[in-house]
Coordinates of C-alpha atoms in Angstrom, one line a residue:
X61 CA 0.0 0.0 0.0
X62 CA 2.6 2.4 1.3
X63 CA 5.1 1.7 -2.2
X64 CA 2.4 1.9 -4.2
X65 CA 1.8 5.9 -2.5
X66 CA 5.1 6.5 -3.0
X67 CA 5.0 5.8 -7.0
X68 CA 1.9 8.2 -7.3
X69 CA 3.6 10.7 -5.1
X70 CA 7.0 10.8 -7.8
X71 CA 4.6 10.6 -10.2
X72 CA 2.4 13.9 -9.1
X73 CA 5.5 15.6 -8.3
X74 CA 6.7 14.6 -11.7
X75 CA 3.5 16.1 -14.0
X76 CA 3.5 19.3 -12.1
X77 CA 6.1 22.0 -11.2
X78 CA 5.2 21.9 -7.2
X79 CA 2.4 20.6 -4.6
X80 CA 1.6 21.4 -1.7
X81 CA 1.5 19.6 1.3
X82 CA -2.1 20.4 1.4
X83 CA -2.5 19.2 -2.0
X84 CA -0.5 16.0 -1.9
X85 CA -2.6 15.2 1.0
X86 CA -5.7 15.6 -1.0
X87 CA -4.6 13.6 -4.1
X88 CA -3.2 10.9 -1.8
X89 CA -5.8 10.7 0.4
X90 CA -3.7 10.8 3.9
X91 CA -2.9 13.7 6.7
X92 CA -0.3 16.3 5.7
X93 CA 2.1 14.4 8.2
X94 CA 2.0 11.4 6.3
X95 CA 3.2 13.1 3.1
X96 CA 5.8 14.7 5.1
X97 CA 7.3 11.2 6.2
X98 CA 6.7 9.9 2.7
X99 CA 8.7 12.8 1.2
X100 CA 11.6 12.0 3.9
X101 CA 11.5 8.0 2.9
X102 CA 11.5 8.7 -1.1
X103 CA 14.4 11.7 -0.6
X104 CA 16.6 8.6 1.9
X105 CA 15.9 6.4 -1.1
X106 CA 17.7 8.6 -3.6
X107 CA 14.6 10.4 -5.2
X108 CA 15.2 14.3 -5.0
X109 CA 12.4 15.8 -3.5
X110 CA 12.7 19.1 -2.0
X111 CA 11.0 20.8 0.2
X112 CA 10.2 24.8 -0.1
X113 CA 9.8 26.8 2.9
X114 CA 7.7 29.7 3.4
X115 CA 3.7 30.8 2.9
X116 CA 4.1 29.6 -0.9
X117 CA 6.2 26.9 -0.1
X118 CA 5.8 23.0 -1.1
X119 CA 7.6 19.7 -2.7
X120 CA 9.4 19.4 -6.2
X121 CA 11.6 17.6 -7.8
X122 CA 15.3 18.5 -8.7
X123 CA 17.8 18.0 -11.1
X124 CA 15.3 17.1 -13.9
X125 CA 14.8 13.7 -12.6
X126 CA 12.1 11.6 -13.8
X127 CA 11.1 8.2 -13.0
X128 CA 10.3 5.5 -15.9
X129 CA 7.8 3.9 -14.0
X130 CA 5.3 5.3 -15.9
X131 CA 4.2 1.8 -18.0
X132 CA 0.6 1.5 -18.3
X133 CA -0.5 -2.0 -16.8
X134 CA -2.9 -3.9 -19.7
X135 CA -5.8 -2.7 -17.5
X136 CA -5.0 0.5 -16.7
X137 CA -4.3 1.2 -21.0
X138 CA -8.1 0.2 -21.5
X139 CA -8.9 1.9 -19.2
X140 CA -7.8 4.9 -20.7
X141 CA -9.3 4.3 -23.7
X142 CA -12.5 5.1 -21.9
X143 CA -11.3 8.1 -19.7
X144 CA -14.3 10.1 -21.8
X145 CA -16.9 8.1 -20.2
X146 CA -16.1 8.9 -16.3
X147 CA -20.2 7.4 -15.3
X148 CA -19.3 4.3 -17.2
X149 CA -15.7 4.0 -15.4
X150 CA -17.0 4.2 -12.0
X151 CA -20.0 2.3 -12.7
X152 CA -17.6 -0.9 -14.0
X153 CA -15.6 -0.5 -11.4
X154 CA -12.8 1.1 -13.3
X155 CA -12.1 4.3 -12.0
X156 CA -9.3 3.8 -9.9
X157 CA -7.5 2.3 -13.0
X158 CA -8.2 5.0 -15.2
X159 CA -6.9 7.6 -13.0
X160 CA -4.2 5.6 -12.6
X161 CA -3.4 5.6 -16.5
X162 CA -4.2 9.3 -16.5
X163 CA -1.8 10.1 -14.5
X164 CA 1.0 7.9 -15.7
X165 CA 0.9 9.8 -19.0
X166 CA 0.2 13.4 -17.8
X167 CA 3.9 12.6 -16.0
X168 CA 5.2 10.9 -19.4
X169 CA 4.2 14.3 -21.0
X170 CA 6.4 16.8 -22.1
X171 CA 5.8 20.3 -20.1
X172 CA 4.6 22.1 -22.6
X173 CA 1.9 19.1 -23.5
X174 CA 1.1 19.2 -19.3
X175 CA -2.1 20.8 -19.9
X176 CA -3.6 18.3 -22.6
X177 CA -5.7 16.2 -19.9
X178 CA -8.1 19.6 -19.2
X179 CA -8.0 21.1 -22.4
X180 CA -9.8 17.5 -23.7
X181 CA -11.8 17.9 -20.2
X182 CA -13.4 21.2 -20.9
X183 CA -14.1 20.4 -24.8
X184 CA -15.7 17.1 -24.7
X185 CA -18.0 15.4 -21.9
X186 CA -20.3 12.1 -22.9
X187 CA -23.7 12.2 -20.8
X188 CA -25.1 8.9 -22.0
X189 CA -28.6 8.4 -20.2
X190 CA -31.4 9.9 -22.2
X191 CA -33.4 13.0 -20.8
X192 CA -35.7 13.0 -18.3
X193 CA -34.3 9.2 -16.7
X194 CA -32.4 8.1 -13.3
X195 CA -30.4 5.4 -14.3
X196 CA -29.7 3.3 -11.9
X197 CA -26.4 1.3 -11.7
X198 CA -26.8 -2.6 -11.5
X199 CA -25.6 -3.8 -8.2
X200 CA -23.8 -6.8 -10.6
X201 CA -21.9 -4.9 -13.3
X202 CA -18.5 -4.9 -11.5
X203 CA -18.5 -8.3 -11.1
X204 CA -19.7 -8.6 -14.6
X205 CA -17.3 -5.8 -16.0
X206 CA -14.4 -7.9 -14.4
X207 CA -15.8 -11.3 -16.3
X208 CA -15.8 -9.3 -19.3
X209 CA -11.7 -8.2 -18.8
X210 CA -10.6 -11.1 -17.7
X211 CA -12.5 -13.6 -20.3
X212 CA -13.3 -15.5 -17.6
X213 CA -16.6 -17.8 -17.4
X214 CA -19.5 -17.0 -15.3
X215 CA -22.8 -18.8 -14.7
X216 CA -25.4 -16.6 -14.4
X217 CA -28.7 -16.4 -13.2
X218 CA -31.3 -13.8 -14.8
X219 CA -35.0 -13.1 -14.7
X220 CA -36.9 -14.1 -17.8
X221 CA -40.7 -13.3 -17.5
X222 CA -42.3 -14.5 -14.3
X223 CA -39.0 -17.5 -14.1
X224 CA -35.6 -17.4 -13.5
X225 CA -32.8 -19.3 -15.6
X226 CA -29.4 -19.9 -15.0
X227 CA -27.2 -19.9 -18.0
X228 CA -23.2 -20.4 -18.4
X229 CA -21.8 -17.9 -20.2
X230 CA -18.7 -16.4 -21.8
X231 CA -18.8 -12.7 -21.6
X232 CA -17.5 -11.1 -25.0
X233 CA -18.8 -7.3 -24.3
X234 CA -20.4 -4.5 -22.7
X235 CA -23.0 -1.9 -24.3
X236 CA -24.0 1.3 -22.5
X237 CA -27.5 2.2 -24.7
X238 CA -29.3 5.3 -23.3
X239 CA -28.5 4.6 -19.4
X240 CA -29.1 1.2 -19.8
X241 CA -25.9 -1.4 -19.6
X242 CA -26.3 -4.8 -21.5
X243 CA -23.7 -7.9 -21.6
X244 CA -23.1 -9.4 -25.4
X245 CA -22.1 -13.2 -24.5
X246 CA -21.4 -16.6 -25.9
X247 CA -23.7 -19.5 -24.4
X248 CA -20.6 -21.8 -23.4
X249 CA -20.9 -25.4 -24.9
X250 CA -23.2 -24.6 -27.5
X251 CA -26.4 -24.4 -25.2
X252 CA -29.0 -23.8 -27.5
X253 CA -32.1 -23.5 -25.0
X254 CA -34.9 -22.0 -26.0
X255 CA -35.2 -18.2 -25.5
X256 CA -32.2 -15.4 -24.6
X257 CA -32.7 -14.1 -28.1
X258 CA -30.5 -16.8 -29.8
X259 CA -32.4 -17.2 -32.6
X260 CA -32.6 -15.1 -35.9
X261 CA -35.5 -14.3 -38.2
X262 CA -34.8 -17.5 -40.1
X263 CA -35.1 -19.9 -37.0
X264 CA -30.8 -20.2 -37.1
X265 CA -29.0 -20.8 -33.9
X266 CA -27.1 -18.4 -32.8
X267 CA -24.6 -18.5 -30.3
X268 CA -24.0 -14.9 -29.2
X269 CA -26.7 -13.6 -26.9
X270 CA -27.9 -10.0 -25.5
X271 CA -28.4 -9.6 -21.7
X272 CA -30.1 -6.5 -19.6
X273 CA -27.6 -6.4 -16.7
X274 CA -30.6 -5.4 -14.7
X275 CA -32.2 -8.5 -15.1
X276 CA -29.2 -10.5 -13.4
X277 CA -29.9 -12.1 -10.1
X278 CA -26.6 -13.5 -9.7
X279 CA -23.1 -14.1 -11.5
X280 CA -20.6 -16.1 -10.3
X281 CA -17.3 -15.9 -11.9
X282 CA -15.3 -19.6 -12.3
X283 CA -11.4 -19.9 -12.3
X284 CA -12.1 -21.0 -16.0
X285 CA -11.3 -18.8 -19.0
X286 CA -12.3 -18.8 -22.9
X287 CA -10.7 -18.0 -25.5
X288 CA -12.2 -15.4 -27.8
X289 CA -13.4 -15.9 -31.3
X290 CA -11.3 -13.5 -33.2
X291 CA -13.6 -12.6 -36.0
X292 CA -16.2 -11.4 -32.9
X293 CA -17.0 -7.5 -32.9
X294 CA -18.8 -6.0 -30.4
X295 CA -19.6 -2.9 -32.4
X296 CA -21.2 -4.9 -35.4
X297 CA -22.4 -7.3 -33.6
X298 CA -24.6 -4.6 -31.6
X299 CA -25.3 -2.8 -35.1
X300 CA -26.7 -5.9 -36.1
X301 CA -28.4 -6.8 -32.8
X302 CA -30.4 -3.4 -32.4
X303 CA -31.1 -3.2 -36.2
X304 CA -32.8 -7.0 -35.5
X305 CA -34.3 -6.3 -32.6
X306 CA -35.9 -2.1 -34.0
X307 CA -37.6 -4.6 -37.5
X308 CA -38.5 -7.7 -35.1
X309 CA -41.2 -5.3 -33.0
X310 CA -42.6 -3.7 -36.3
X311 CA -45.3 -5.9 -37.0
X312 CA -48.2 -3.6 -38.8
X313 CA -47.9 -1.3 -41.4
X314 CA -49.6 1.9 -42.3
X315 CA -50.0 3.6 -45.2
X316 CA -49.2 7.5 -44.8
X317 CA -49.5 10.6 -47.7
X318 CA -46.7 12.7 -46.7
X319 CA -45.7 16.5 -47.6
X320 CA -42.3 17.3 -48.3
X321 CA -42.1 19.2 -44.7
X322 CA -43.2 15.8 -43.4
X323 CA -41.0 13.8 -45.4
X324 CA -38.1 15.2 -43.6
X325 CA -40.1 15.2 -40.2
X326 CA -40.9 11.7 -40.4
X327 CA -36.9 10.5 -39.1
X328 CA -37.7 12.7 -35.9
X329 CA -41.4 11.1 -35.3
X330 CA -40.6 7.2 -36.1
X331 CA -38.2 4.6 -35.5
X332 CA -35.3 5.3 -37.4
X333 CA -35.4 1.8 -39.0
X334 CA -39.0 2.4 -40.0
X335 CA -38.5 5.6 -41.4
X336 CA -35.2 4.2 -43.6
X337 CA -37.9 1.7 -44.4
X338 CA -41.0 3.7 -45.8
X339 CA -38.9 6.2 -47.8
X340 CA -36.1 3.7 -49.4
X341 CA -38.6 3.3 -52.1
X342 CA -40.6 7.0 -52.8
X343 CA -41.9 7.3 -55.9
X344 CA -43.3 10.3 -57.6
X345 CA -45.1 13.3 -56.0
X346 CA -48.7 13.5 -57.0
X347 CA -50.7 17.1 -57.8
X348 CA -50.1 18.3 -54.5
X349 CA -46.4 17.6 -53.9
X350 CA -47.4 14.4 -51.3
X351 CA -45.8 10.6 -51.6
X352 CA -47.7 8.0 -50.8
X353 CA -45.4 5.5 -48.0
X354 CA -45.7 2.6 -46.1
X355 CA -44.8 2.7 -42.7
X356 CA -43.9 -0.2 -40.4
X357 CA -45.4 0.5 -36.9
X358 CA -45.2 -1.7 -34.0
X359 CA -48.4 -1.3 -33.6
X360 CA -51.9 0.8 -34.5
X361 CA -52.1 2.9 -31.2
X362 CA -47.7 3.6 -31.1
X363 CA -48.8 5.1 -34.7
X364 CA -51.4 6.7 -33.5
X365 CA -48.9 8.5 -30.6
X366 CA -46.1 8.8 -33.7
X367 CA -47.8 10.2 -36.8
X368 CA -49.6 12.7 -34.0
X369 CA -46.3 15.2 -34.1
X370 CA -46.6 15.5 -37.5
X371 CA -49.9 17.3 -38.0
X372 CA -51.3 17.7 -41.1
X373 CA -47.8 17.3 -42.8
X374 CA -49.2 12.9 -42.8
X375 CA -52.4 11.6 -43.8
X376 CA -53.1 8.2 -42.9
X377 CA -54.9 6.4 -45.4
X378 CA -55.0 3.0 -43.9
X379 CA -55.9 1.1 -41.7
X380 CA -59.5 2.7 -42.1
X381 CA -59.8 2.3 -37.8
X382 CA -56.6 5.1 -37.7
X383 CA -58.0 7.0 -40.3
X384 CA -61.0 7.5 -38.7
X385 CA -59.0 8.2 -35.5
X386 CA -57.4 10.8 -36.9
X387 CA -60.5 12.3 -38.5
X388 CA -62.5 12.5 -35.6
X389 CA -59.6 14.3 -33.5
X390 CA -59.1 16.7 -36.4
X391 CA -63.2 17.8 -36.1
X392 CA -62.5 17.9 -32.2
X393 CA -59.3 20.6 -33.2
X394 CA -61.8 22.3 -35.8
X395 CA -64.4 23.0 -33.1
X396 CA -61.7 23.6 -30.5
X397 CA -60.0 26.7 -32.8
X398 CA -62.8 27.6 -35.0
X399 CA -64.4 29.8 -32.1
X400 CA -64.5 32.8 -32.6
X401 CA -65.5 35.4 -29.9
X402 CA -67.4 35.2 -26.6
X403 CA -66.8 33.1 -23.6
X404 CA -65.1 29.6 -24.3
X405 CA -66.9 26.8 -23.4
X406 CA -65.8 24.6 -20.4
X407 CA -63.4 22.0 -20.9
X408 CA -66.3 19.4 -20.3
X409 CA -67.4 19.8 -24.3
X410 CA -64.8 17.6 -25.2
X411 CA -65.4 14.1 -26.5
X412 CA -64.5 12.7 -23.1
X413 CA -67.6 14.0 -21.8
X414 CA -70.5 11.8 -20.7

C-alpha cells in the first residue's frame, strides 16, 4: 500500500512543477504528516524531493529527474481508452484504473503538452442516459465488467418473465445504450435452450446472446477462462443486434401521404429503421407535392402517438380504424380553434364528456 503511494507521489510531483502539502494530501488521500514522512523516505531512497519553505512553499523535484515507472498496466491502458466516459468507469468499477493511466501519461508528457488532460476535459464530456431518466447502476456490473476483462466464465442467473434461468456464459462485451448497460455473450458449450434471443428471423441458432444487466440475479465468476473468437465485434455485432431487434417489433404497417415538410419530419417522429424503411422506395409526388409510403409500426395505437407530431404534414390512409382516428380528432381541433369570440366553453365539451 505504502510503495504503491510513493509511486503516485513521484509521479504527481513529476507532472506538475510543485504541490503542496495540502495538495499531496488531497490527491493521496492521507494527513499532511503522512506526506511529510513519505517525502523524507523517497528523498533517503535517492529520489530528490525538496521541500520549499515559506507561505508559498511545497515539494518538487530537482535536477530534472524523472522516474520511468510510468508503464501503463494492460488494465490501466483500457482503461484509458474510456477516460471520456467517467459514469461508465465508476459504474464498471474502473475508476481507480483510469486515474491511474491518467496520471502515468500526464507525467510521461512533455511540459509544454502538461495541460492536454483539461483542455480535452473542458471540450468534450459524454452524458449517456437519455433526458428526463435516473439510471440506476446494477448492483452486478462490476462483477460482470471484471468477467468481461478477464474472459473469464460466469454462470449466471437472470430473470426471464415471471421465471428465473441460469445460463453459463462467456462474456464477449459491454453496451452502455441510453443509461441502460447490456452484456453481449457466448452460451458456453453450444447451449442452445430455447429463449435469450438466440435465434434469428430465419429460425438459425445463434450462439451470441444479449443480456439487460438489470435483469441479473446473480453471476458467479469460475477460475475458468475462454478464448475469444477473433472474428467477434462488439460494435457490429450490436449494429446488427439493435437493427434485429428495432424490424422484429414492427409488426403492422400503415400507409401514410406525406408533404415534403413531413418527409423530412418523419426521421424525428418514427423509429429510425421504419423511417429508412417507408422512404427507401418513394416514388413520384402527386398534384399536391405528397408521396404516398408505407410505414412499419409496431403497432396501430404507437402510430397513432407517432404520426400525432406530424400534423397535417401525414395523412393516414390505412388502416381505415386510424383513419377514422385521426378524423374525428381533427373535427374535435376544428371546433376547438374555430371559435371565434365570446366566452369559451368549459373544458367538459370535449369528446370525453358523458
Amino acid at each position: 500500500m505504502r510503495a504503491a503511494r510513493l509511486i503516485k507521489m513521484v509521479l504527481l510531483l513529476q507532472s506538475r512543477p510543485s504541490m503542496t502539502a495540502a495538495e499531496l494530501a488531497r490527491e493521496l488521500e492521507v494527513s499532511e504528516r503522512t506526506v511529510t514522512r513519505d517525502a523524507q523516505a523517497l528523498s533517503e531512497a535517492g529520489v530528490p524531493v525538496y521541500a520549499d519553505r515559506g507561505r508559498a512553499g511545497g515539494y518538487r523535484l530537482i535536477g530534472g529527474y524523472r522516474t520511468r515507472l510510468t508503464g501503463l498496466a494492460r488494465s490501466e491502458a483500457e482503461a484509458l481508452f474510456l477516460s471520456g466516459v467517467p459514469r461508465a468507469l465508476r459504474e464498471m468499477g474502473l475508476e481507480d484504473a483510469a486515474s491511474a493511466a491518467r496520471l502515468k501519461v500526464s507525467a510521461a508528457l512533455l511540459p509544454s503538452l502538461r495541460d492536454a488532460p483539461d483542455s480535452a476535459a473542458q471540450r468534450f464530456h459524454l452524458d449517456a442516459p437519455a433526458w428526463f431518466q435516473e439510471p440506476e447502476t446494477p448492483a452486478l456490473l462490476p462483477v460482470v465488467a471484471e468477467a468481461v476483462w478477464d474472459d473469464r466464465r460466469v454462470t449466471a442467473r437472470y430473470r426471464r418473465g415471471d421465471r428465473e434461468v441460469e445460463r453459463l456464459l462467456e462474456p464477449y462485451g459491454l453496451v452502455l445504450k441510453a443509461g441502460v448497460w447490456y452484456l453481449c455473450a457466448r452460451v458456453a458449450d453450444g447451449d442452445s435452450s430455447e429463449g435469450d434471443s438466440g435465434d434469428d428471423s430465419s429460425g438459425a441458432y445463434q450462439p451470441y446472446r444479449t443480456y439487460r444487466i438489470d435483469r441479473f440475479r446473480a453471476v458467479d465468476p469460475l477460475e475458468e477462462r475462454f478464448s475469444r473468437d477473433p472474428e467477434f465485434g462488439l460494435p457490429g455485432y450490436w449494429a446488427e443486434q439493435a437493427e434485429r431487434f428495432a424490424r422484429s417489433i414492427l409488426r403492422a404497417e400503415v400507409v401514410v401521404r406525406l408533404s415534403p415538410l413531413g418527409v423530412r419530419r418523419l426521421r424525428y417522429a418514427v423509429e429510425p429503421v421504419a423511417a429508412r424503411t417507408a422512404l427507401s422506395g418513394l416514388g413520384e409526388p402527386d398534384g399536391a407535392g405528397r408521396v404516398t409510403v408505407t410505414l412499419p409500426v409496431e403497432s396501430e395505437e404507437v402510430a397513432y402517438t407517432q404520426l400525432t407530431a406530424l400534423g397535417a404534414e401525414a395523412e393516414v390512409l390505412a388502416p381505415q380504424s386510424l383513419r377514422e382516428r385521426f378524423a374525428a380528432d381533427a373535427a374535435r381541433l376544428a371546433a376547438l380553434y374555430g371559435r371565434t369570440g365570446g366566452r369559451r366553453r368549459p373544458w367538459t365539451d370535449s369528446a370525453d364528456a358523458g
